[in-house]
């Protein structure tokens, strides 16, 4: 392939294109060009040039965290969606918003708050764009009440590898016309197509919020001879989730497995303070009388338990198994030498684990926890992010039941494997 | 001998003796679903008892190139379960086991033939329920709900089937048994399968989320002199930041029909009634109730009734729930339409429907899930009057045009099926539809699963050009690099 011809062809699209620099690397792979389309049509022209010249493309939104994914097999063009940054439609009376892929979640939240509304998703990574949010399917504490991005998405426009622009869903919440491509694209890590815009259902901002926090000072013991934190959680969490008080989130923060852990519960609504008080009583007893109500979240709320150079795992498991898995994590930490920091939803059964340690320690920890989580409790452990040295020793995805069907979907959408090749499950 | 006959001869080997129906009289009981004017006698009907048997039947269909259609309870309203005369109808009525109830993890595992309501009945005693509640919930099957992504009156607050299904075991059109789980990494194939109307395979086991029963439920009926005032109240409730569990509306004609059928005793002289249900923690419901009552009065409600007991709540719902059947009392025949508009467009769309009534001389009774803009206009006609059925059909189609023009959808919950496949191009471009069908091609390249439904023109799938099937050789060799 003649680089100059390709460069000319990209130039001729009229879309802003520049030569890629060091800062544009995708997990260590440097693209040759960065394209900055300003509309779905412009994405489509770029994709058509890519198709004509067999160029591999990776989409990026905020871009700061791109290196965290698996390394793409190849990447010629980075499609940077930062210029698709408008909110073309906010129909407040319909509780619906359409936003372009490059809008950051913070900017969107500001626009919606002006009308007393919100996208009821917590996004734990500052700077996340709507496209990145959907492509990674990331979610925070309130997943327990509102689900994840897929549950609030009601329409998408996508651009396929061959430049086809397609939409599904629409701008009404209730709609069963046709297949729901939005579901398919949510969590697809840019491997099926590029998301150009998305329409979401909104919620009114709650009149008030209250957080009930309680700390278990006793660490989780290995053997559980003394009443351990795990036992405490075994009684305290169901008491909360089975109460009719409808918490929006039930989160745990356990920054060091040798130390105490904190549980925080969010309630939302006009009567939040009152419900918070009742929850406090409910929690106080099993948790040893330390529960408190506050109007502000604890500082760790809706933050990932990892920093940039850590490995980040996501554990998904039935909620009743979670307390059993806490001692397992402590054992795995002792056995492997890795240092986990754990945070996540006790009510939805999704925990994030930030890991520090040497690559073999991280691999050891991941293996032990995955064996137990998958083997004994039917859970899943996914490696969301890992530094390259650690990544080499890790199976990022673990078990995926319908992998061959996923491959077939990929083959239909991107037969030449030009979109983020190699970044996804099973090498998709 | 036709392929169907060859296949039929082999069914006995994979199914129990009484599970194959070929008797023409018995076959005819399956000739339609709830959309009764589309009929076809199935080539053969099978009543399998488990996933393995369904998989075996589907594999036979593949070998003989014979299409198959799944059927649950047959309550669908878009002809989704309309059989093929040249195909196999796979009925799930013998798969009605509740496999597991797991309260601590808030989930239940059920076979596809289990009725929607049976799940709630099984867990109600423990303070839980299954949230999606289609009005047909006493009879419709959970397999059908998954296929249609069914909603219900309470989906305004709680969402649809897709928000409450955690996993599904399916038989793919290849005859393979595969588990699709929300928990698994990878593409959300579960989300794509739900709502695919039986065109991507057959659900054989479904894991549903159970929800905690709310502490308090308050139901209120507000009567208005006209539909505009009712619509205004709906908008004001939403604008006040209240998300009720349900907001339903009926117009004068629908009220008249319900009165004739079930004597629901809605306030005399009402040009519209609103049914608003609030649920949740008691303290929240009290706050919301105060707001809703005030808004209804401010919007001109001349009477407000509040249900103080379960019986009174049932009485309020009775008129609304009977509305479809009730129009049978005031009209010899009717079409149930199912369009959606943005809530704020309701007044304009209702005015448009009024104009259509005049233009065509056809009456329309309006019943709708007002909270989410899902209209169920009942287009009334007399099929003994020549030309009236055609005019009713025309009105029904024009109503969908109105919905699409106002940014809405041609179906909110009844699905596309055979009935609305031809309307799909009014909402989607050829590229949109072709792209959706890429999913179809991935699951069912030969198009044997429920062909002729959803899409107006089937996409020819063909082979994927230059694609290597299966894993990359390096991955197969155990080099984890590609993960
Ligand atoms: C594998 C992985 C692991 C991560 N782990 C962490 C972590 O440990 N901590 C943390 O703080 N953040 C992490 N992130 C980042 C975070 O999850 C969000 O992805 C990120 O903040 C999303 O915002 P962004 O707009 O910056 O997306 P980007 O970082 O630019 O892109 C994220 C992914 O989404 C795709 N993508 C972006 N936009 C589109 C689009 N419009 N259409 C299609 N695909 C698109 C990209 O190709 C990429 O795969 C991780 C991301 C990935 C991909
Ligand atoms: C009076 C009445 C009220 C209704 N109210 C509502 C309502 O409030 N909300 C609503 O959403 N719907 C409503 N419906 C429509 C209907 O009840 C739903 O669509 C329901 O989900 C259909 O279930 P079923 O078991 O009857 O499916 P069927 O009619 O038998 O089949 C429907 C579709 O599902 C497919 N299918 C069936 N089983 C499976 C399976 N196991 N795997 C894959 N595909 C399968 C069929 O091929 C067909 O395409 C109503 C219907 C009636 C008659």
mmCIF file of C-alpha atoms in Angstrom, chain B residues 132-381:
data_model
loop_
_atom_site.group_PDB
_atom_site.id
_atom_site.type_symbol
_atom_site.label_atom_id
_atom_site.label_comp_id
_atom_site.label_asym_id
_atom_site.label_seq_id
_atom_site.Cartn_x
_atom_site.Cartn_y
_atom_site.Cartn_z
ATOM 1 C CA UNK B 132 -43.152 -6.833 33.305
ATOM 2 C CA UNK B 133 -46.910 -7.265 33.319
ATOM 3 C CA UNK B 134 -48.539 -7.445 29.879
ATOM 4 C CA UNK B 135 -52.325 -7.347 30.158
ATOM 5 C CA UNK B 136 -52.309 -10.871 28.770
ATOM 6 C CA UNK B 137 -50.164 -12.057 31.682
ATOM 7 C CA UNK B 138 -52.520 -14.789 32.836
ATOM 8 C CA UNK B 139 -51.992 -16.700 29.622
ATOM 9 C CA UNK B 140 -49.025 -15.414 27.656
ATOM 10 C CA UNK B 141 -45.781 -17.347 27.976
ATOM 11 C CA UNK B 142 -42.460 -16.047 29.138
ATOM 12 C CA UNK B 143 -40.927 -17.377 25.893
ATOM 13 C CA UNK B 144 -43.355 -15.197 23.943
ATOM 14 C CA UNK B 145 -42.535 -12.249 26.215
ATOM 15 C CA UNK B 146 -38.834 -12.684 25.490
ATOM 16 C CA UNK B 147 -39.507 -12.900 21.761
ATOM 17 C CA UNK B 148 -41.660 -9.754 21.783
ATOM 18 C CA UNK B 149 -39.787 -7.845 24.508
ATOM 19 C CA UNK B 150 -43.190 -7.394 26.072
ATOM 20 C CA UNK B 151 -44.052 -4.528 28.303
ATOM 21 C CA UNK B 152 -47.061 -3.793 30.431
ATOM 22 C CA UNK B 153 -48.826 -0.946 32.130
ATOM 23 C CA UNK B 154 -46.004 -0.669 34.663
ATOM 24 C CA UNK B 155 -43.127 -0.533 32.199
ATOM 25 C CA UNK B 156 -43.143 3.264 32.443
ATOM 26 C CA UNK B 157 -41.243 2.910 35.698
ATOM 27 C CA UNK B 158 -39.887 -0.611 35.534
ATOM 28 C CA UNK B 159 -38.949 -1.195 31.918
ATOM 29 C CA UNK B 160 -39.553 -4.113 29.604
ATOM 30 C CA UNK B 161 -38.759 -7.782 29.416
ATOM 31 C CA UNK B 162 -35.228 -6.984 28.241
ATOM 32 C CA UNK B 163 -34.532 -5.151 31.496
ATOM 33 C CA UNK B 164 -35.616 -8.154 33.567
ATOM 34 C CA UNK B 165 -34.116 -11.149 31.814
ATOM 35 C CA UNK B 166 -30.660 -12.128 33.026
ATOM 36 C CA UNK B 167 -29.956 -15.108 30.811
ATOM 37 C CA UNK B 168 -31.552 -17.363 28.260
ATOM 38 C CA UNK B 169 -30.716 -20.799 27.023
ATOM 39 C CA UNK B 170 -31.583 -20.876 23.355
ATOM 40 C CA UNK B 171 -31.631 -23.363 20.538
ATOM 41 C CA UNK B 172 -29.941 -21.640 17.619
ATOM 42 C CA UNK B 173 -31.217 -22.096 14.069
ATOM 43 C CA UNK B 174 -28.314 -24.564 13.716
ATOM 44 C CA UNK B 175 -29.920 -26.704 16.376
ATOM 45 C CA UNK B 176 -27.302 -25.977 18.966
ATOM 46 C CA UNK B 177 -28.081 -25.248 22.620
ATOM 47 C CA UNK B 178 -26.316 -22.050 23.710
ATOM 48 C CA UNK B 179 -26.470 -19.989 26.870
ATOM 49 C CA UNK B 180 -26.731 -16.203 26.431
ATOM 50 C CA UNK B 181 -25.976 -14.464 29.693
ATOM 51 C CA UNK B 182 -25.837 -10.824 30.731
ATOM 52 C CA UNK B 183 -22.984 -11.794 32.986
ATOM 53 C CA UNK B 184 -20.723 -13.112 30.234
ATOM 54 C CA UNK B 185 -18.130 -10.893 28.613
ATOM 55 C CA UNK B 186 -18.577 -10.197 24.929
ATOM 56 C CA UNK B 187 -21.385 -8.895 22.786
ATOM 57 C CA UNK B 188 -24.795 -8.499 24.388
ATOM 58 C CA UNK B 189 -26.365 -11.252 22.322
ATOM 59 C CA UNK B 190 -29.009 -11.657 24.985
ATOM 60 C CA UNK B 191 -30.097 -8.061 24.401
ATOM 61 C CA UNK B 192 -30.184 -8.637 20.659
ATOM 62 C CA UNK B 193 -32.146 -11.882 21.020
ATOM 63 C CA UNK B 194 -34.843 -10.361 23.206
ATOM 64 C CA UNK B 195 -37.421 -8.775 20.941
ATOM 65 C CA UNK B 196 -36.244 -10.657 17.854
ATOM 66 C CA UNK B 197 -39.652 -12.321 17.508
ATOM 67 C CA UNK B 198 -38.441 -15.882 17.141
ATOM 68 C CA UNK B 199 -36.212 -15.072 14.165
ATOM 69 C CA UNK B 200 -32.903 -15.802 15.921
ATOM 70 C CA UNK B 201 -33.789 -19.087 17.583
ATOM 71 C CA UNK B 202 -35.966 -20.533 20.308
ATOM 72 C CA UNK B 203 -35.630 -19.723 23.988
ATOM 73 C CA UNK B 204 -35.708 -22.926 26.011
ATOM 74 C CA UNK B 205 -34.882 -21.716 29.506
ATOM 75 C CA UNK B 206 -35.072 -18.203 30.856
ATOM 76 C CA UNK B 207 -33.543 -16.644 33.948
ATOM 77 C CA UNK B 208 -35.584 -13.674 35.096
ATOM 78 C CA UNK B 209 -34.926 -11.034 37.690
ATOM 79 C CA UNK B 210 -37.338 -10.920 40.604
ATOM 80 C CA UNK B 211 -38.259 -7.550 42.051
ATOM 81 C CA UNK B 212 -39.083 -6.646 45.613
ATOM 82 C CA UNK B 213 -42.780 -5.885 45.997
ATOM 83 C CA UNK B 214 -43.224 -2.186 46.772
ATOM 84 C CA UNK B 215 -44.099 -1.158 50.298
ATOM 85 C CA UNK B 216 -47.016 1.004 49.202
ATOM 86 C CA UNK B 217 -49.225 1.229 46.132
ATOM 87 C CA UNK B 218 -51.713 4.015 45.523
ATOM 88 C CA UNK B 219 -54.068 4.046 42.577
ATOM 89 C CA UNK B 220 -56.046 7.053 41.568
ATOM 90 C CA UNK B 221 -58.683 7.628 38.948
ATOM 91 C CA UNK B 222 -59.141 11.161 37.659
ATOM 92 C CA UNK B 223 -62.034 12.122 35.385
ATOM 93 C CA UNK B 224 -61.766 14.991 32.930
ATOM 94 C CA UNK B 225 -64.294 16.496 30.565
ATOM 95 C CA UNK B 226 -61.974 16.081 27.610
ATOM 96 C CA UNK B 227 -58.845 14.338 26.463
ATOM 97 C CA UNK B 228 -56.788 17.571 26.231
ATOM 98 C CA UNK B 229 -57.119 18.216 29.946
ATOM 99 C CA UNK B 230 -56.114 14.641 30.695
ATOM 100 C CA UNK B 231 -53.103 14.976 28.416
ATOM 101 C CA UNK B 232 -52.134 18.190 30.137
ATOM 102 C CA UNK B 233 -52.225 16.433 33.495
ATOM 103 C CA UNK B 234 -49.925 13.695 32.193
ATOM 104 C CA UNK B 235 -47.327 16.207 31.001
ATOM 105 C CA UNK B 236 -47.531 18.145 34.240
ATOM 106 C CA UNK B 237 -47.026 15.011 36.336
ATOM 107 C CA UNK B 238 -43.886 14.125 34.396
ATOM 108 C CA UNK B 239 -42.653 17.715 34.522
ATOM 109 C CA UNK B 240 -43.066 17.667 38.295
ATOM 110 C CA UNK B 241 -40.433 14.940 38.442
ATOM 111 C CA UNK B 242 -42.824 12.151 39.360
ATOM 112 C CA UNK B 243 -42.337 8.786 37.664
ATOM 113 C CA UNK B 244 -45.535 6.868 38.395
ATOM 114 C CA UNK B 245 -45.602 3.102 38.039
ATOM 115 C CA UNK B 246 -48.320 3.583 35.423
ATOM 116 C CA UNK B 247 -50.364 6.333 33.780
ATOM 117 C CA UNK B 248 -53.168 5.072 31.597
ATOM 118 C CA UNK B 249 -55.751 7.065 29.699
ATOM 119 C CA UNK B 250 -59.066 6.241 28.020
ATOM 120 C CA UNK B 251 -61.230 8.492 25.888
ATOM 121 C CA UNK B 252 -65.022 8.791 25.900
ATOM 122 C CA UNK B 253 -65.642 6.018 23.386
ATOM 123 C CA UNK B 254 -63.377 3.589 25.196
ATOM 124 C CA UNK B 255 -65.082 4.464 28.487
ATOM 125 C CA UNK B 256 -68.475 3.873 26.889
ATOM 126 C CA UNK B 257 -67.369 0.448 25.701
ATOM 127 C CA UNK B 258 -65.893 -0.528 29.060
ATOM 128 C CA UNK B 259 -69.066 0.631 30.788
ATOM 129 C CA UNK B 260 -71.176 -1.533 28.490
ATOM 130 C CA UNK B 261 -68.967 -4.563 28.965
ATOM 131 C CA UNK B 262 -67.927 -4.599 32.610
ATOM 132 C CA UNK B 263 -69.899 -1.789 34.294
ATOM 133 C CA UNK B 264 -66.772 -0.202 35.611
ATOM 134 C CA UNK B 265 -68.783 2.835 36.809
ATOM 135 C CA UNK B 266 -66.297 5.450 35.833
ATOM 136 C CA UNK B 267 -67.567 8.987 36.618
ATOM 137 C CA UNK B 268 -70.553 9.937 34.465
ATOM 138 C CA UNK B 269 -69.840 12.502 31.794
ATOM 139 C CA UNK B 270 -66.135 11.832 31.656
ATOM 140 C CA UNK B 271 -64.571 12.672 28.285
ATOM 141 C CA UNK B 272 -61.361 11.061 29.479
ATOM 142 C CA UNK B 273 -60.155 9.203 32.520
ATOM 143 C CA UNK B 274 -56.639 8.844 33.798
ATOM 144 C CA UNK B 275 -55.532 5.940 35.939
ATOM 145 C CA UNK B 276 -52.371 6.807 37.824
ATOM 146 C CA UNK B 277 -50.600 4.257 39.961
ATOM 147 C CA UNK B 278 -47.794 5.212 42.315
ATOM 148 C CA UNK B 279 -45.680 2.684 44.124
ATOM 149 C CA UNK B 280 -42.535 2.518 46.209
ATOM 150 C CA UNK B 281 -41.515 3.298 49.767
ATOM 151 C CA UNK B 282 -44.573 4.612 51.638
ATOM 152 C CA UNK B 283 -42.989 7.976 52.401
ATOM 153 C CA UNK B 284 -42.200 8.577 48.709
ATOM 154 C CA UNK B 285 -45.631 7.506 47.552
ATOM 155 C CA UNK B 286 -47.232 9.963 49.968
ATOM 156 C CA UNK B 287 -45.180 12.833 48.573
ATOM 157 C CA UNK B 288 -45.944 11.855 45.000
ATOM 158 C CA UNK B 289 -49.607 11.324 45.638
ATOM 159 C CA UNK B 290 -49.991 14.829 46.992
ATOM 160 C CA UNK B 291 -48.329 16.201 43.840
ATOM 161 C CA UNK B 292 -50.369 14.095 41.439
ATOM 162 C CA UNK B 293 -53.681 14.894 43.080
ATOM 163 C CA UNK B 294 -52.953 18.606 42.994
ATOM 164 C CA UNK B 295 -51.868 18.462 39.346
ATOM 165 C CA UNK B 296 -55.004 16.588 38.325
ATOM 166 C CA UNK B 297 -57.216 19.149 40.045
ATOM 167 C CA UNK B 298 -55.266 22.034 38.550
ATOM 168 C CA UNK B 299 -55.650 20.435 35.131
ATOM 169 C CA UNK B 300 -59.407 20.330 35.523
ATOM 170 C CA UNK B 301 -60.227 16.888 36.923
ATOM 171 C CA UNK B 302 -63.866 17.027 38.056
ATOM 172 C CA UNK B 303 -63.674 13.871 40.098
ATOM 173 C CA UNK B 304 -60.822 11.970 41.700
ATOM 174 C CA UNK B 305 -61.166 8.563 43.266
ATOM 175 C CA UNK B 306 -58.474 6.944 45.306
ATOM 176 C CA UNK B 307 -58.361 3.221 45.866
ATOM 177 C CA UNK B 308 -58.100 2.455 49.551
ATOM 178 C CA UNK B 309 -57.927 -1.305 49.184
ATOM 179 C CA UNK B 310 -56.883 -3.992 46.761
ATOM 180 C CA UNK B 311 -60.550 -4.416 45.747
ATOM 181 C CA UNK B 312 -60.943 -0.743 44.996
ATOM 182 C CA UNK B 313 -57.730 -0.789 42.999
ATOM 183 C CA UNK B 314 -59.014 -3.742 40.988
ATOM 184 C CA UNK B 315 -62.246 -1.840 40.363
ATOM 185 C CA UNK B 316 -60.351 1.118 38.948
ATOM 186 C CA UNK B 317 -58.227 -1.113 36.721
ATOM 187 C CA UNK B 318 -61.176 -3.222 35.595
ATOM 188 C CA UNK B 319 -62.398 -0.751 32.988
ATOM 189 C CA UNK B 320 -58.928 -0.170 31.603
ATOM 190 C CA UNK B 321 -57.969 -3.838 31.483
ATOM 191 C CA UNK B 322 -61.153 -4.874 29.757
ATOM 192 C CA UNK B 323 -60.994 -2.118 27.148
ATOM 193 C CA UNK B 324 -59.801 -4.185 24.169
ATOM 194 C CA UNK B 325 -62.407 -6.872 24.549
ATOM 195 C CA UNK B 326 -65.042 -4.335 25.541
ATOM 196 C CA UNK B 327 -65.122 -2.551 22.218
ATOM 197 C CA UNK B 328 -66.620 -5.770 20.908
ATOM 198 C CA UNK B 329 -69.779 -4.505 22.674
ATOM 199 C CA UNK B 330 -69.989 -1.350 20.625
ATOM 200 C CA UNK B 331 -68.613 -2.553 17.315
ATOM 201 C CA UNK B 332 -68.855 -5.794 15.344
ATOM 202 C CA UNK B 333 -65.159 -5.738 14.503
ATOM 203 C CA UNK B 334 -62.077 -3.727 15.401
ATOM 204 C CA UNK B 335 -58.355 -3.405 14.801
ATOM 205 C CA UNK B 336 -56.074 -2.971 17.810
ATOM 206 C CA UNK B 337 -53.332 -0.577 16.830
ATOM 207 C CA UNK B 338 -50.088 -0.110 18.728
ATOM 208 C CA UNK B 339 -48.132 3.044 17.915
ATOM 209 C CA UNK B 340 -45.890 5.222 20.015
ATOM 210 C CA UNK B 341 -45.338 8.972 20.021
ATOM 211 C CA UNK B 342 -43.204 11.214 22.168
ATOM 212 C CA UNK B 343 -45.405 12.073 25.121
ATOM 213 C CA UNK B 344 -45.402 15.766 24.278
ATOM 214 C CA UNK B 345 -46.791 15.017 20.821
ATOM 215 C CA UNK B 346 -49.877 13.262 22.221
ATOM 216 C CA UNK B 347 -52.271 16.202 21.802
ATOM 217 C CA UNK B 348 -51.249 16.748 18.162
ATOM 218 C CA UNK B 349 -51.450 13.062 17.324
ATOM 219 C CA UNK B 350 -54.837 12.671 18.984
ATOM 220 C CA UNK B 351 -56.105 15.650 17.002
ATOM 221 C CA UNK B 352 -54.752 13.950 13.886
ATOM 222 C CA UNK B 353 -56.625 10.764 14.760
ATOM 223 C CA UNK B 354 -59.793 12.824 15.143
ATOM 224 C CA UNK B 355 -59.325 14.193 11.646
ATOM 225 C CA UNK B 356 -58.847 10.681 10.278
ATOM 226 C CA UNK B 357 -62.102 9.571 11.895
ATOM 227 C CA UNK B 358 -63.920 12.310 10.053
ATOM 228 C CA UNK B 359 -62.119 11.805 6.787
ATOM 229 C CA UNK B 360 -62.850 8.069 6.640
ATOM 230 C CA UNK B 361 -66.110 7.916 8.587
ATOM 231 C CA UNK B 362 -64.562 5.390 10.951
ATOM 232 C CA UNK B 363 -64.715 5.556 14.734
ATOM 233 C CA UNK B 364 -61.597 5.170 16.842
ATOM 234 C CA UNK B 365 -61.624 4.468 20.580
ATOM 235 C CA UNK B 366 -58.425 5.532 22.278
ATOM 236 C CA UNK B 367 -56.856 3.624 25.110
ATOM 237 C CA UNK B 368 -53.265 4.306 25.907
ATOM 238 C CA UNK B 369 -50.269 3.990 28.120
ATOM 239 C CA UNK B 370 -50.111 7.779 28.334
ATOM 240 C CA UNK B 371 -46.957 7.886 30.436
ATOM 241 C CA UNK B 372 -44.835 6.547 27.633
ATOM 242 C CA UNK B 373 -46.879 7.732 24.689
ATOM 243 C CA UNK B 374 -47.915 4.223 23.654
ATOM 244 C CA UNK B 375 -51.279 4.496 21.892
ATOM 245 C CA UNK B 376 -53.674 1.637 21.447
ATOM 246 C CA UNK B 377 -56.262 3.143 19.117
ATOM 247 C CA UNK B 378 -59.089 0.677 18.565
ATOM 248 C CA UNK B 379 -60.298 1.193 15.040
ATOM 249 C CA UNK B 380 -63.955 0.174 14.940
ATOM 250 C CA UNK B 381 -65.760 -1.108 11.878
#
